[in-house]
Amino acid sequence: MALSPASVGPVIPEVEMNAGADQGSTTVRATVVQACSVFYDTPATLDKAEKLIAEAAGYGSQLVLFPEVFVGGYPHGSTFGLTIGSRSAKGKEDFRKYHAAAIDVPGPEVSRLAALAGKYKVFLVIGVVERAGYTLYNTVLSFDSLGKYLGKHRKLMPTSLERVFWGFGDGSTIPVYDTPLGKIGAVICWENRMPLIRTAMYAKGVQIYCAPTADALPSWQASMTHIALEGGCFVLTANQFCHRKDFPPPPEYTFGGHEEEPSPETAVCPGGSAIISPSGTVLAGPNYEGEALLTADLDLGEIVRAKFDFDVVGHYARPEVLSLTVKTEPKHAVSFTSTV
């Protein structure tokens, strides 16, 4: 389909939504958003999200996927003032500002996103920085086309330095939602390299596998194609496209890991968003050119044809030899008991 430049409640682990759905409808129009957050400005980011959702809905899209931590932003290049054994005063202030741009779940920003999903009649999957007290999480929120918040997935294992500023998710937020469009779930960035969480998603019957990311390396495309083939599912991956100028200028915000400060026009995150079918066919993307909306029609019948060849948790499984146990209970640092 077309690729076009872009204009600028309680947690529910599983939701059954297929009652009364048209079981004969097998095609889903999906859009992957490739765009940059407005860093440190959550209200402006939500305004931008609305414009992009409206544009995708104008193409007839039923499902819209946004990148990893689109709301709250991915802190490309930031070190938060960290060296082994010390943290700088500026780095602590950087974290305070990042914490301020995060959102509570539930909260007013979640309510606004739910209203947008309902207004434009789309299923919305969007990455956010979730604030839970003083700990932040890399989280994906899902909403249905009636404007209902479905639930969240917290990234199980932040990558590398991400572990300093994001907490760890647990098995209580690995949902797959049974919707009129099919079974939809999300796994974030390098979680997708973890075979066991992929297997858990396959066991839940995921058909539209959303993979918001911050990885723009060519090797990411190989991972996405492998997951589509392995899981016999459609894979939608969304990354931001950001220039250095999309972040505050130095010295307020500096980029570590570079020999010199990038120029304002340097692409510090060059995209790579794509849509891939269960046969491994690339239906849209990858795009490395700029902000864009990538749209494709997903023929869900292709899933059945792919599973005939390989059903990783069905006829190709050997549970008497290899099996997986997923611990789905929430893990809390402190539990209180009462003798009353």
C-alpha positions as MATLAB code, in Angstrom:
seq = 'MALSPASVGPVIPEVEMNAGADQGSTTVRATVVQACSVFYDTPATLDKAEKLIAEAAGYGSQLVLFPEVFVGGYPHGSTFGLTIGSRSAKGKEDFRKYHAAAIDVPGPEVSRLAALAGKYKVFLVIGVVERAGYTLYNTVLSFDSLGKYLGKHRKLMPTSLERVFWGFGDGSTIPVYDTPLGKIGAVICWENRMPLIRTAMYAKGVQIYCAPTADALPSWQASMTHIALEGGCFVLTANQFCHRKDFPPPPEYTFGGHEEEPSPETAVCPGGSAIISPSGTVLAGPNYEGEALLTADLDLGEIVRAKFDFDVVGHYARPEVLSLTVKTEPKHAVSFTSTV';
ca = [
       0.000    0.000    0.000;
       0.915    3.649    0.008;
       3.752    5.168    1.926;
       3.312    8.842    2.573;
       5.203   11.554    4.452;
       3.595   12.175    7.817;
       1.995   15.432    8.823;
       2.964   16.666   11.564;
      -9.164    2.343   34.271;
      -7.661   -0.819   35.590;
      -5.181   -2.984   33.767;
      -6.936   -5.779   31.865;
      -4.524   -8.665   31.200;
      -6.700  -10.259   28.505;
      -9.781   -8.920   26.745;
     -12.316  -10.942   24.766;
     -13.791   -8.643   22.133;
     -14.761  -10.856   19.220;
     -18.387  -11.394   20.176;
     -20.567  -10.332   17.264;
     -17.594   -9.613   14.994;
     -17.780  -10.417   11.313;
     -15.827  -13.664   11.218;
     -15.847  -13.533    7.427;
     -13.813  -10.346    7.367;
     -10.181  -11.369    6.841;
      -8.454   -8.170    5.746;
      -7.120   -5.548    8.153;
      -5.680   -2.229    7.049;
      -2.786   -1.310    9.361;
      -0.583    1.764    9.577;
       2.835    2.036   11.189;
       3.798    5.545   12.290;
       7.410    6.639   11.867;
       7.742    9.994   13.611;
       9.665   11.737   16.375;
       8.366   12.734   19.786;
       8.405   16.347   20.881;
      11.042   15.782   23.529;
      10.252   17.019   27.070;
       6.845   18.249   25.814;
       4.181   15.620   26.349;
       1.159   17.821   25.485;
       2.754   18.715   22.132;
       3.568   15.037   21.525;
      -0.082   14.119   22.106;
      -1.157   16.855   19.680;
       1.218   15.414   17.100;
      -0.099   11.911   17.761;
      -3.647   13.098   17.061;
      -2.653   14.541   13.684;
      -0.959   11.285   12.728;
      -3.879    9.148   13.899;
      -6.287   11.339   11.930;
      -4.139   10.991    8.813;
      -3.944    7.202    9.184;
      -7.708    6.995    9.727;
      -8.130    9.005    6.542;
      -6.467    6.137    4.672;
      -9.027    3.755    6.123;
      -6.620    2.243    8.632;
      -8.158    0.139   11.381;
      -4.978   -0.384   13.412;
      -2.316    2.250   14.125;
       1.042    1.443   15.737;
       3.378    4.112   17.165;
       7.067    3.682   18.055;
       8.663    2.734   21.343;
       8.151    5.414   24.048;
       6.646    7.874   21.553;
       4.972    9.646   24.482;
       7.794   10.677   26.795;
      10.511   10.183   24.197;
      13.545    7.970   23.717;
      16.591    9.747   25.235;
      19.000    9.133   22.365;
      22.571    9.965   23.294;
      21.859   10.819   26.930;
      24.035    9.309   29.647;
      22.103   10.876   32.546;
      25.499   11.880   33.930;
      26.495    8.320   34.759;
      29.917    6.847   35.298;
      30.660    3.800   37.410;
      30.374    4.877   41.014;
      29.019    8.384   40.481;
      26.141   10.424   39.062;
      26.440   14.086   38.142;
      24.117   16.835   39.342;
      23.216   17.625   35.719;
      22.373   13.981   35.062;
      20.027   13.932   38.030;
      18.329   17.072   36.699;
      18.056   15.425   33.271;
      16.247   12.529   34.928;
      13.926   14.932   36.782;
      12.876   16.477   33.469;
      12.462   13.065   31.853;
      10.366   11.930   34.824;
       8.196   15.037   34.457;
       7.502   14.200   30.787;
       6.367   10.654   31.632;
       2.701    9.769   32.185;
       0.713    8.003   34.882;
      -1.225    4.883   33.867;
      -4.120    5.403   34.284;
      -4.073    9.183   34.035;
      -5.258   12.128   31.948;
      -2.950   11.363   29.028;
      -4.253    7.779   28.897;
      -7.797    9.144   28.858;
      -6.901   11.426   25.967;
      -5.360    8.571   23.984;
      -8.477    6.476   24.590;
     -10.626    9.349   23.347;
      -8.483    9.643   20.197;
      -8.875    5.929   19.458;
     -12.626    6.290   19.801;
     -12.825    9.541   17.855;
     -10.985    8.134   14.838;
     -12.323    4.577   15.278;
      -8.946    2.842   15.275;
      -7.246    0.247   17.400;
      -4.290    2.151   18.823;
      -1.010    0.659   20.051;
       1.443    3.273   21.344;
       4.680    3.362   23.299;
       4.883    5.576   26.382;
       7.187    6.293   29.299;
       5.075    5.194   32.250;
       5.609    6.864   35.625;
       4.881    4.724   38.695;
       5.921    6.853   41.638;
       9.592    7.578   41.093;
      10.283    4.618   38.793;
       9.793    4.835   35.037;
       8.823    1.977   32.721;
       9.057    1.480   28.978;
       5.421    0.613   28.309;
       3.056   -0.044   25.408;
      -0.612    0.897   25.804;
      -3.456   -0.559   23.735;
      -6.894    0.911   23.013;
      -9.877   -0.331   21.031;
     -11.817    1.543   18.371;
     -14.606    2.336   20.830;
     -12.210    4.370   22.951;
     -11.601    1.764   25.643;
      -8.208    1.366   27.323;
      -7.365   -2.337   27.087;
      -4.164   -2.589   29.083;
      -0.388   -2.365   28.950;
       2.824   -4.257   28.423;
       5.917   -3.215   30.348;
       9.270   -4.017   28.759;
      10.676   -7.023   30.618;
      14.341   -6.285   30.057;
      15.585   -2.780   29.267;
      18.713   -2.857   27.117;
      22.139   -1.757   28.307;
      22.075    1.735   29.893;
      18.256    1.738   29.686;
      18.375   -0.359   32.870;
      19.502    2.735   34.765;
      16.417    4.839   34.057;
      13.673    2.251   33.323;
      12.338   -0.399   35.679;
      11.752   -4.028   34.723;
       8.359   -5.405   33.729;
       7.030   -8.766   34.925;
       4.876  -11.595   33.612;
       1.617   -9.912   34.604;
       1.720   -7.572   31.585;
       2.249   -9.813   28.549;
      -1.218   -9.514   27.002;
      -2.600  -10.586   23.650;
      -5.982   -9.013   22.946;
      -8.638  -10.954   21.054;
     -10.210   -8.218   18.916;
     -12.457   -8.012   15.844;
      -9.255   -7.390   13.847;
      -7.515  -10.490   15.156;
      -5.309  -11.235   18.134;
      -3.004   -8.286   18.779;
       0.014   -8.089   21.088;
       3.217   -6.089   21.489;
       6.823   -6.868   22.361;
       9.272   -3.970   22.702;
      12.604   -3.549   20.895;
      15.271   -6.053   21.982;
      12.755   -8.076   23.986;
      12.140   -9.465   20.520;
      15.527  -11.163   20.718;
      14.309  -13.150   23.747;
      13.024  -16.494   22.397;
      10.918  -17.269   25.458;
       8.760  -14.139   25.386;
       8.225  -14.700   21.655;
       7.114  -18.247   22.440;
       4.700  -16.944   25.081;
       3.173  -14.611   22.501;
       2.816  -17.436   19.983;
       1.148  -19.603   22.631;
      -1.407  -16.835   23.177;
      -2.217  -16.981   19.467;
      -0.873  -13.575   18.402;
      -1.781  -12.799   14.790;
      -0.719   -9.154   14.542;
       2.590   -8.890   16.354;
       3.536   -5.285   17.120;
       7.224   -4.529   17.662;
       7.795   -0.858   18.518;
      11.522   -0.214   18.642;
      14.439    2.203   18.802;
      16.689   -0.073   16.703;
      17.413    1.266   13.230;
      20.209   -1.189   12.368;
      19.847   -3.316    9.216;
      19.987   -6.443   11.404;
      16.639   -5.431   12.916;
      14.920   -6.250    9.637;
      16.324   -9.769    9.773;
      14.882  -10.198   13.281;
      11.466   -8.961   12.185;
      11.381  -11.277    9.172;
      12.424  -14.214   11.329;
       9.628  -13.508   13.846;
       7.030  -13.321   11.069;
       8.194  -16.709    9.759;
       8.674  -18.300   13.162;
       5.339  -17.124   14.559;
       3.309  -17.346   11.368;
       2.045  -13.841   12.082;
       2.079  -10.341   10.661;
       4.837   -8.216   12.180;
       4.493   -4.453   12.432;
       7.580   -2.588   13.583;
       7.591    1.156   14.263;
      10.634    3.309   14.960;
      11.063    7.029   15.357;
      12.850    9.185   12.800;
      14.710   11.893   14.707;
      17.300   14.544   13.915;
      19.640   16.072   16.475;
      17.579   19.261   16.254;
      14.556   17.369   17.637;
      16.253   17.385   21.045;
      17.191   20.391   23.202;
      20.470   22.067   22.139;
      23.709   21.749   24.101;
      24.615   22.262   26.867;
      21.071   21.469   28.074;
      21.143   18.148   26.205;
      24.368   16.549   25.004;
      24.983   13.359   23.032;
      27.385   10.855   24.542;
      29.117    8.159   22.545;
      30.090   10.578   19.771;
      33.530   12.012   19.063;
      31.847   15.368   18.543;
      28.388   16.816   18.994;
      26.150   15.811   16.025;
      25.040   18.590   13.698;
      21.388   19.688   13.946;
      20.503   17.832   10.712;
      22.147   14.550   11.727;
      19.659   11.681   11.842;
      20.226   10.281   15.333;
      17.465    7.717   14.784;
      16.936    6.923   11.079;
      13.739    4.871   11.251;
      13.473    1.518    9.516;
       9.761    0.938   10.203;
       8.182   -1.917    8.241;
       5.273   -4.344    7.864;
       6.042   -8.014    7.151;
       3.704  -10.891    6.288;
       3.730  -14.440    7.760;
       5.507  -15.629    4.614;
       8.336  -13.139    5.194;
       7.201  -10.800    2.428;
       7.841   -7.122    3.157;
       4.514   -5.350    2.621;
       5.738   -1.836    3.489;
       9.125   -0.318    4.241;
      11.669   -0.378    5.608;
      11.786    3.412    5.436;
      14.993    5.295    6.269;
      14.085    8.554    4.542;
      12.110   10.558    7.116;
       8.867   10.764    9.033;
       6.232    8.665    7.281;
       3.113    6.563    7.571;
       3.454    3.024    6.205;
       0.181    1.290    5.389;
      -0.629   -2.242    4.234;
      -3.631   -4.544    3.962;
      -3.182   -7.706    6.038;
      -4.859  -10.837    4.660;
      -5.396  -12.909    7.803;
      -5.916  -15.983    5.659;
      -2.180  -15.922    5.085;
      -1.680  -16.886    8.731;
      -3.471  -20.207    8.209;
      -1.427  -20.912    5.088;
       1.792  -20.197    7.000;
       0.786  -22.353    9.984;
       0.267  -25.303    7.642;
       4.036  -25.227    7.105;
       5.114  -24.425   10.646;
       3.130  -23.988   13.873;
       5.742  -23.403   16.556;
       3.425  -24.111   19.505;
       1.199  -26.588   17.655;
       2.109  -29.413   15.321;
       5.801  -28.416   15.318;
       6.076  -28.419   19.138;
       7.634  -31.216   21.231;
       6.331  -30.521   24.766;
       7.602  -33.867   26.053;
      11.109  -32.596   25.294;
      10.909  -28.783   25.430;
       8.370  -26.709   27.354;
       7.952  -23.209   28.795;
       6.369  -21.973   32.020;
       5.396  -18.283   32.177;
       4.952  -16.777   35.641;
       2.104  -14.296   35.291;
       1.779  -13.100   38.887;
       2.661   -9.446   39.568;
       5.938   -9.066   41.458;
       5.962   -6.464   44.226;
       8.916   -5.253   46.284;
       6.768   -5.093   49.422;
       3.728   -7.172   50.362;
       1.565   -6.542   53.413;
      -0.360   -9.272   55.175;
      -2.974   -9.033   57.889;
      -3.928  -11.458   60.624;
      -7.466  -10.026   60.614;
];
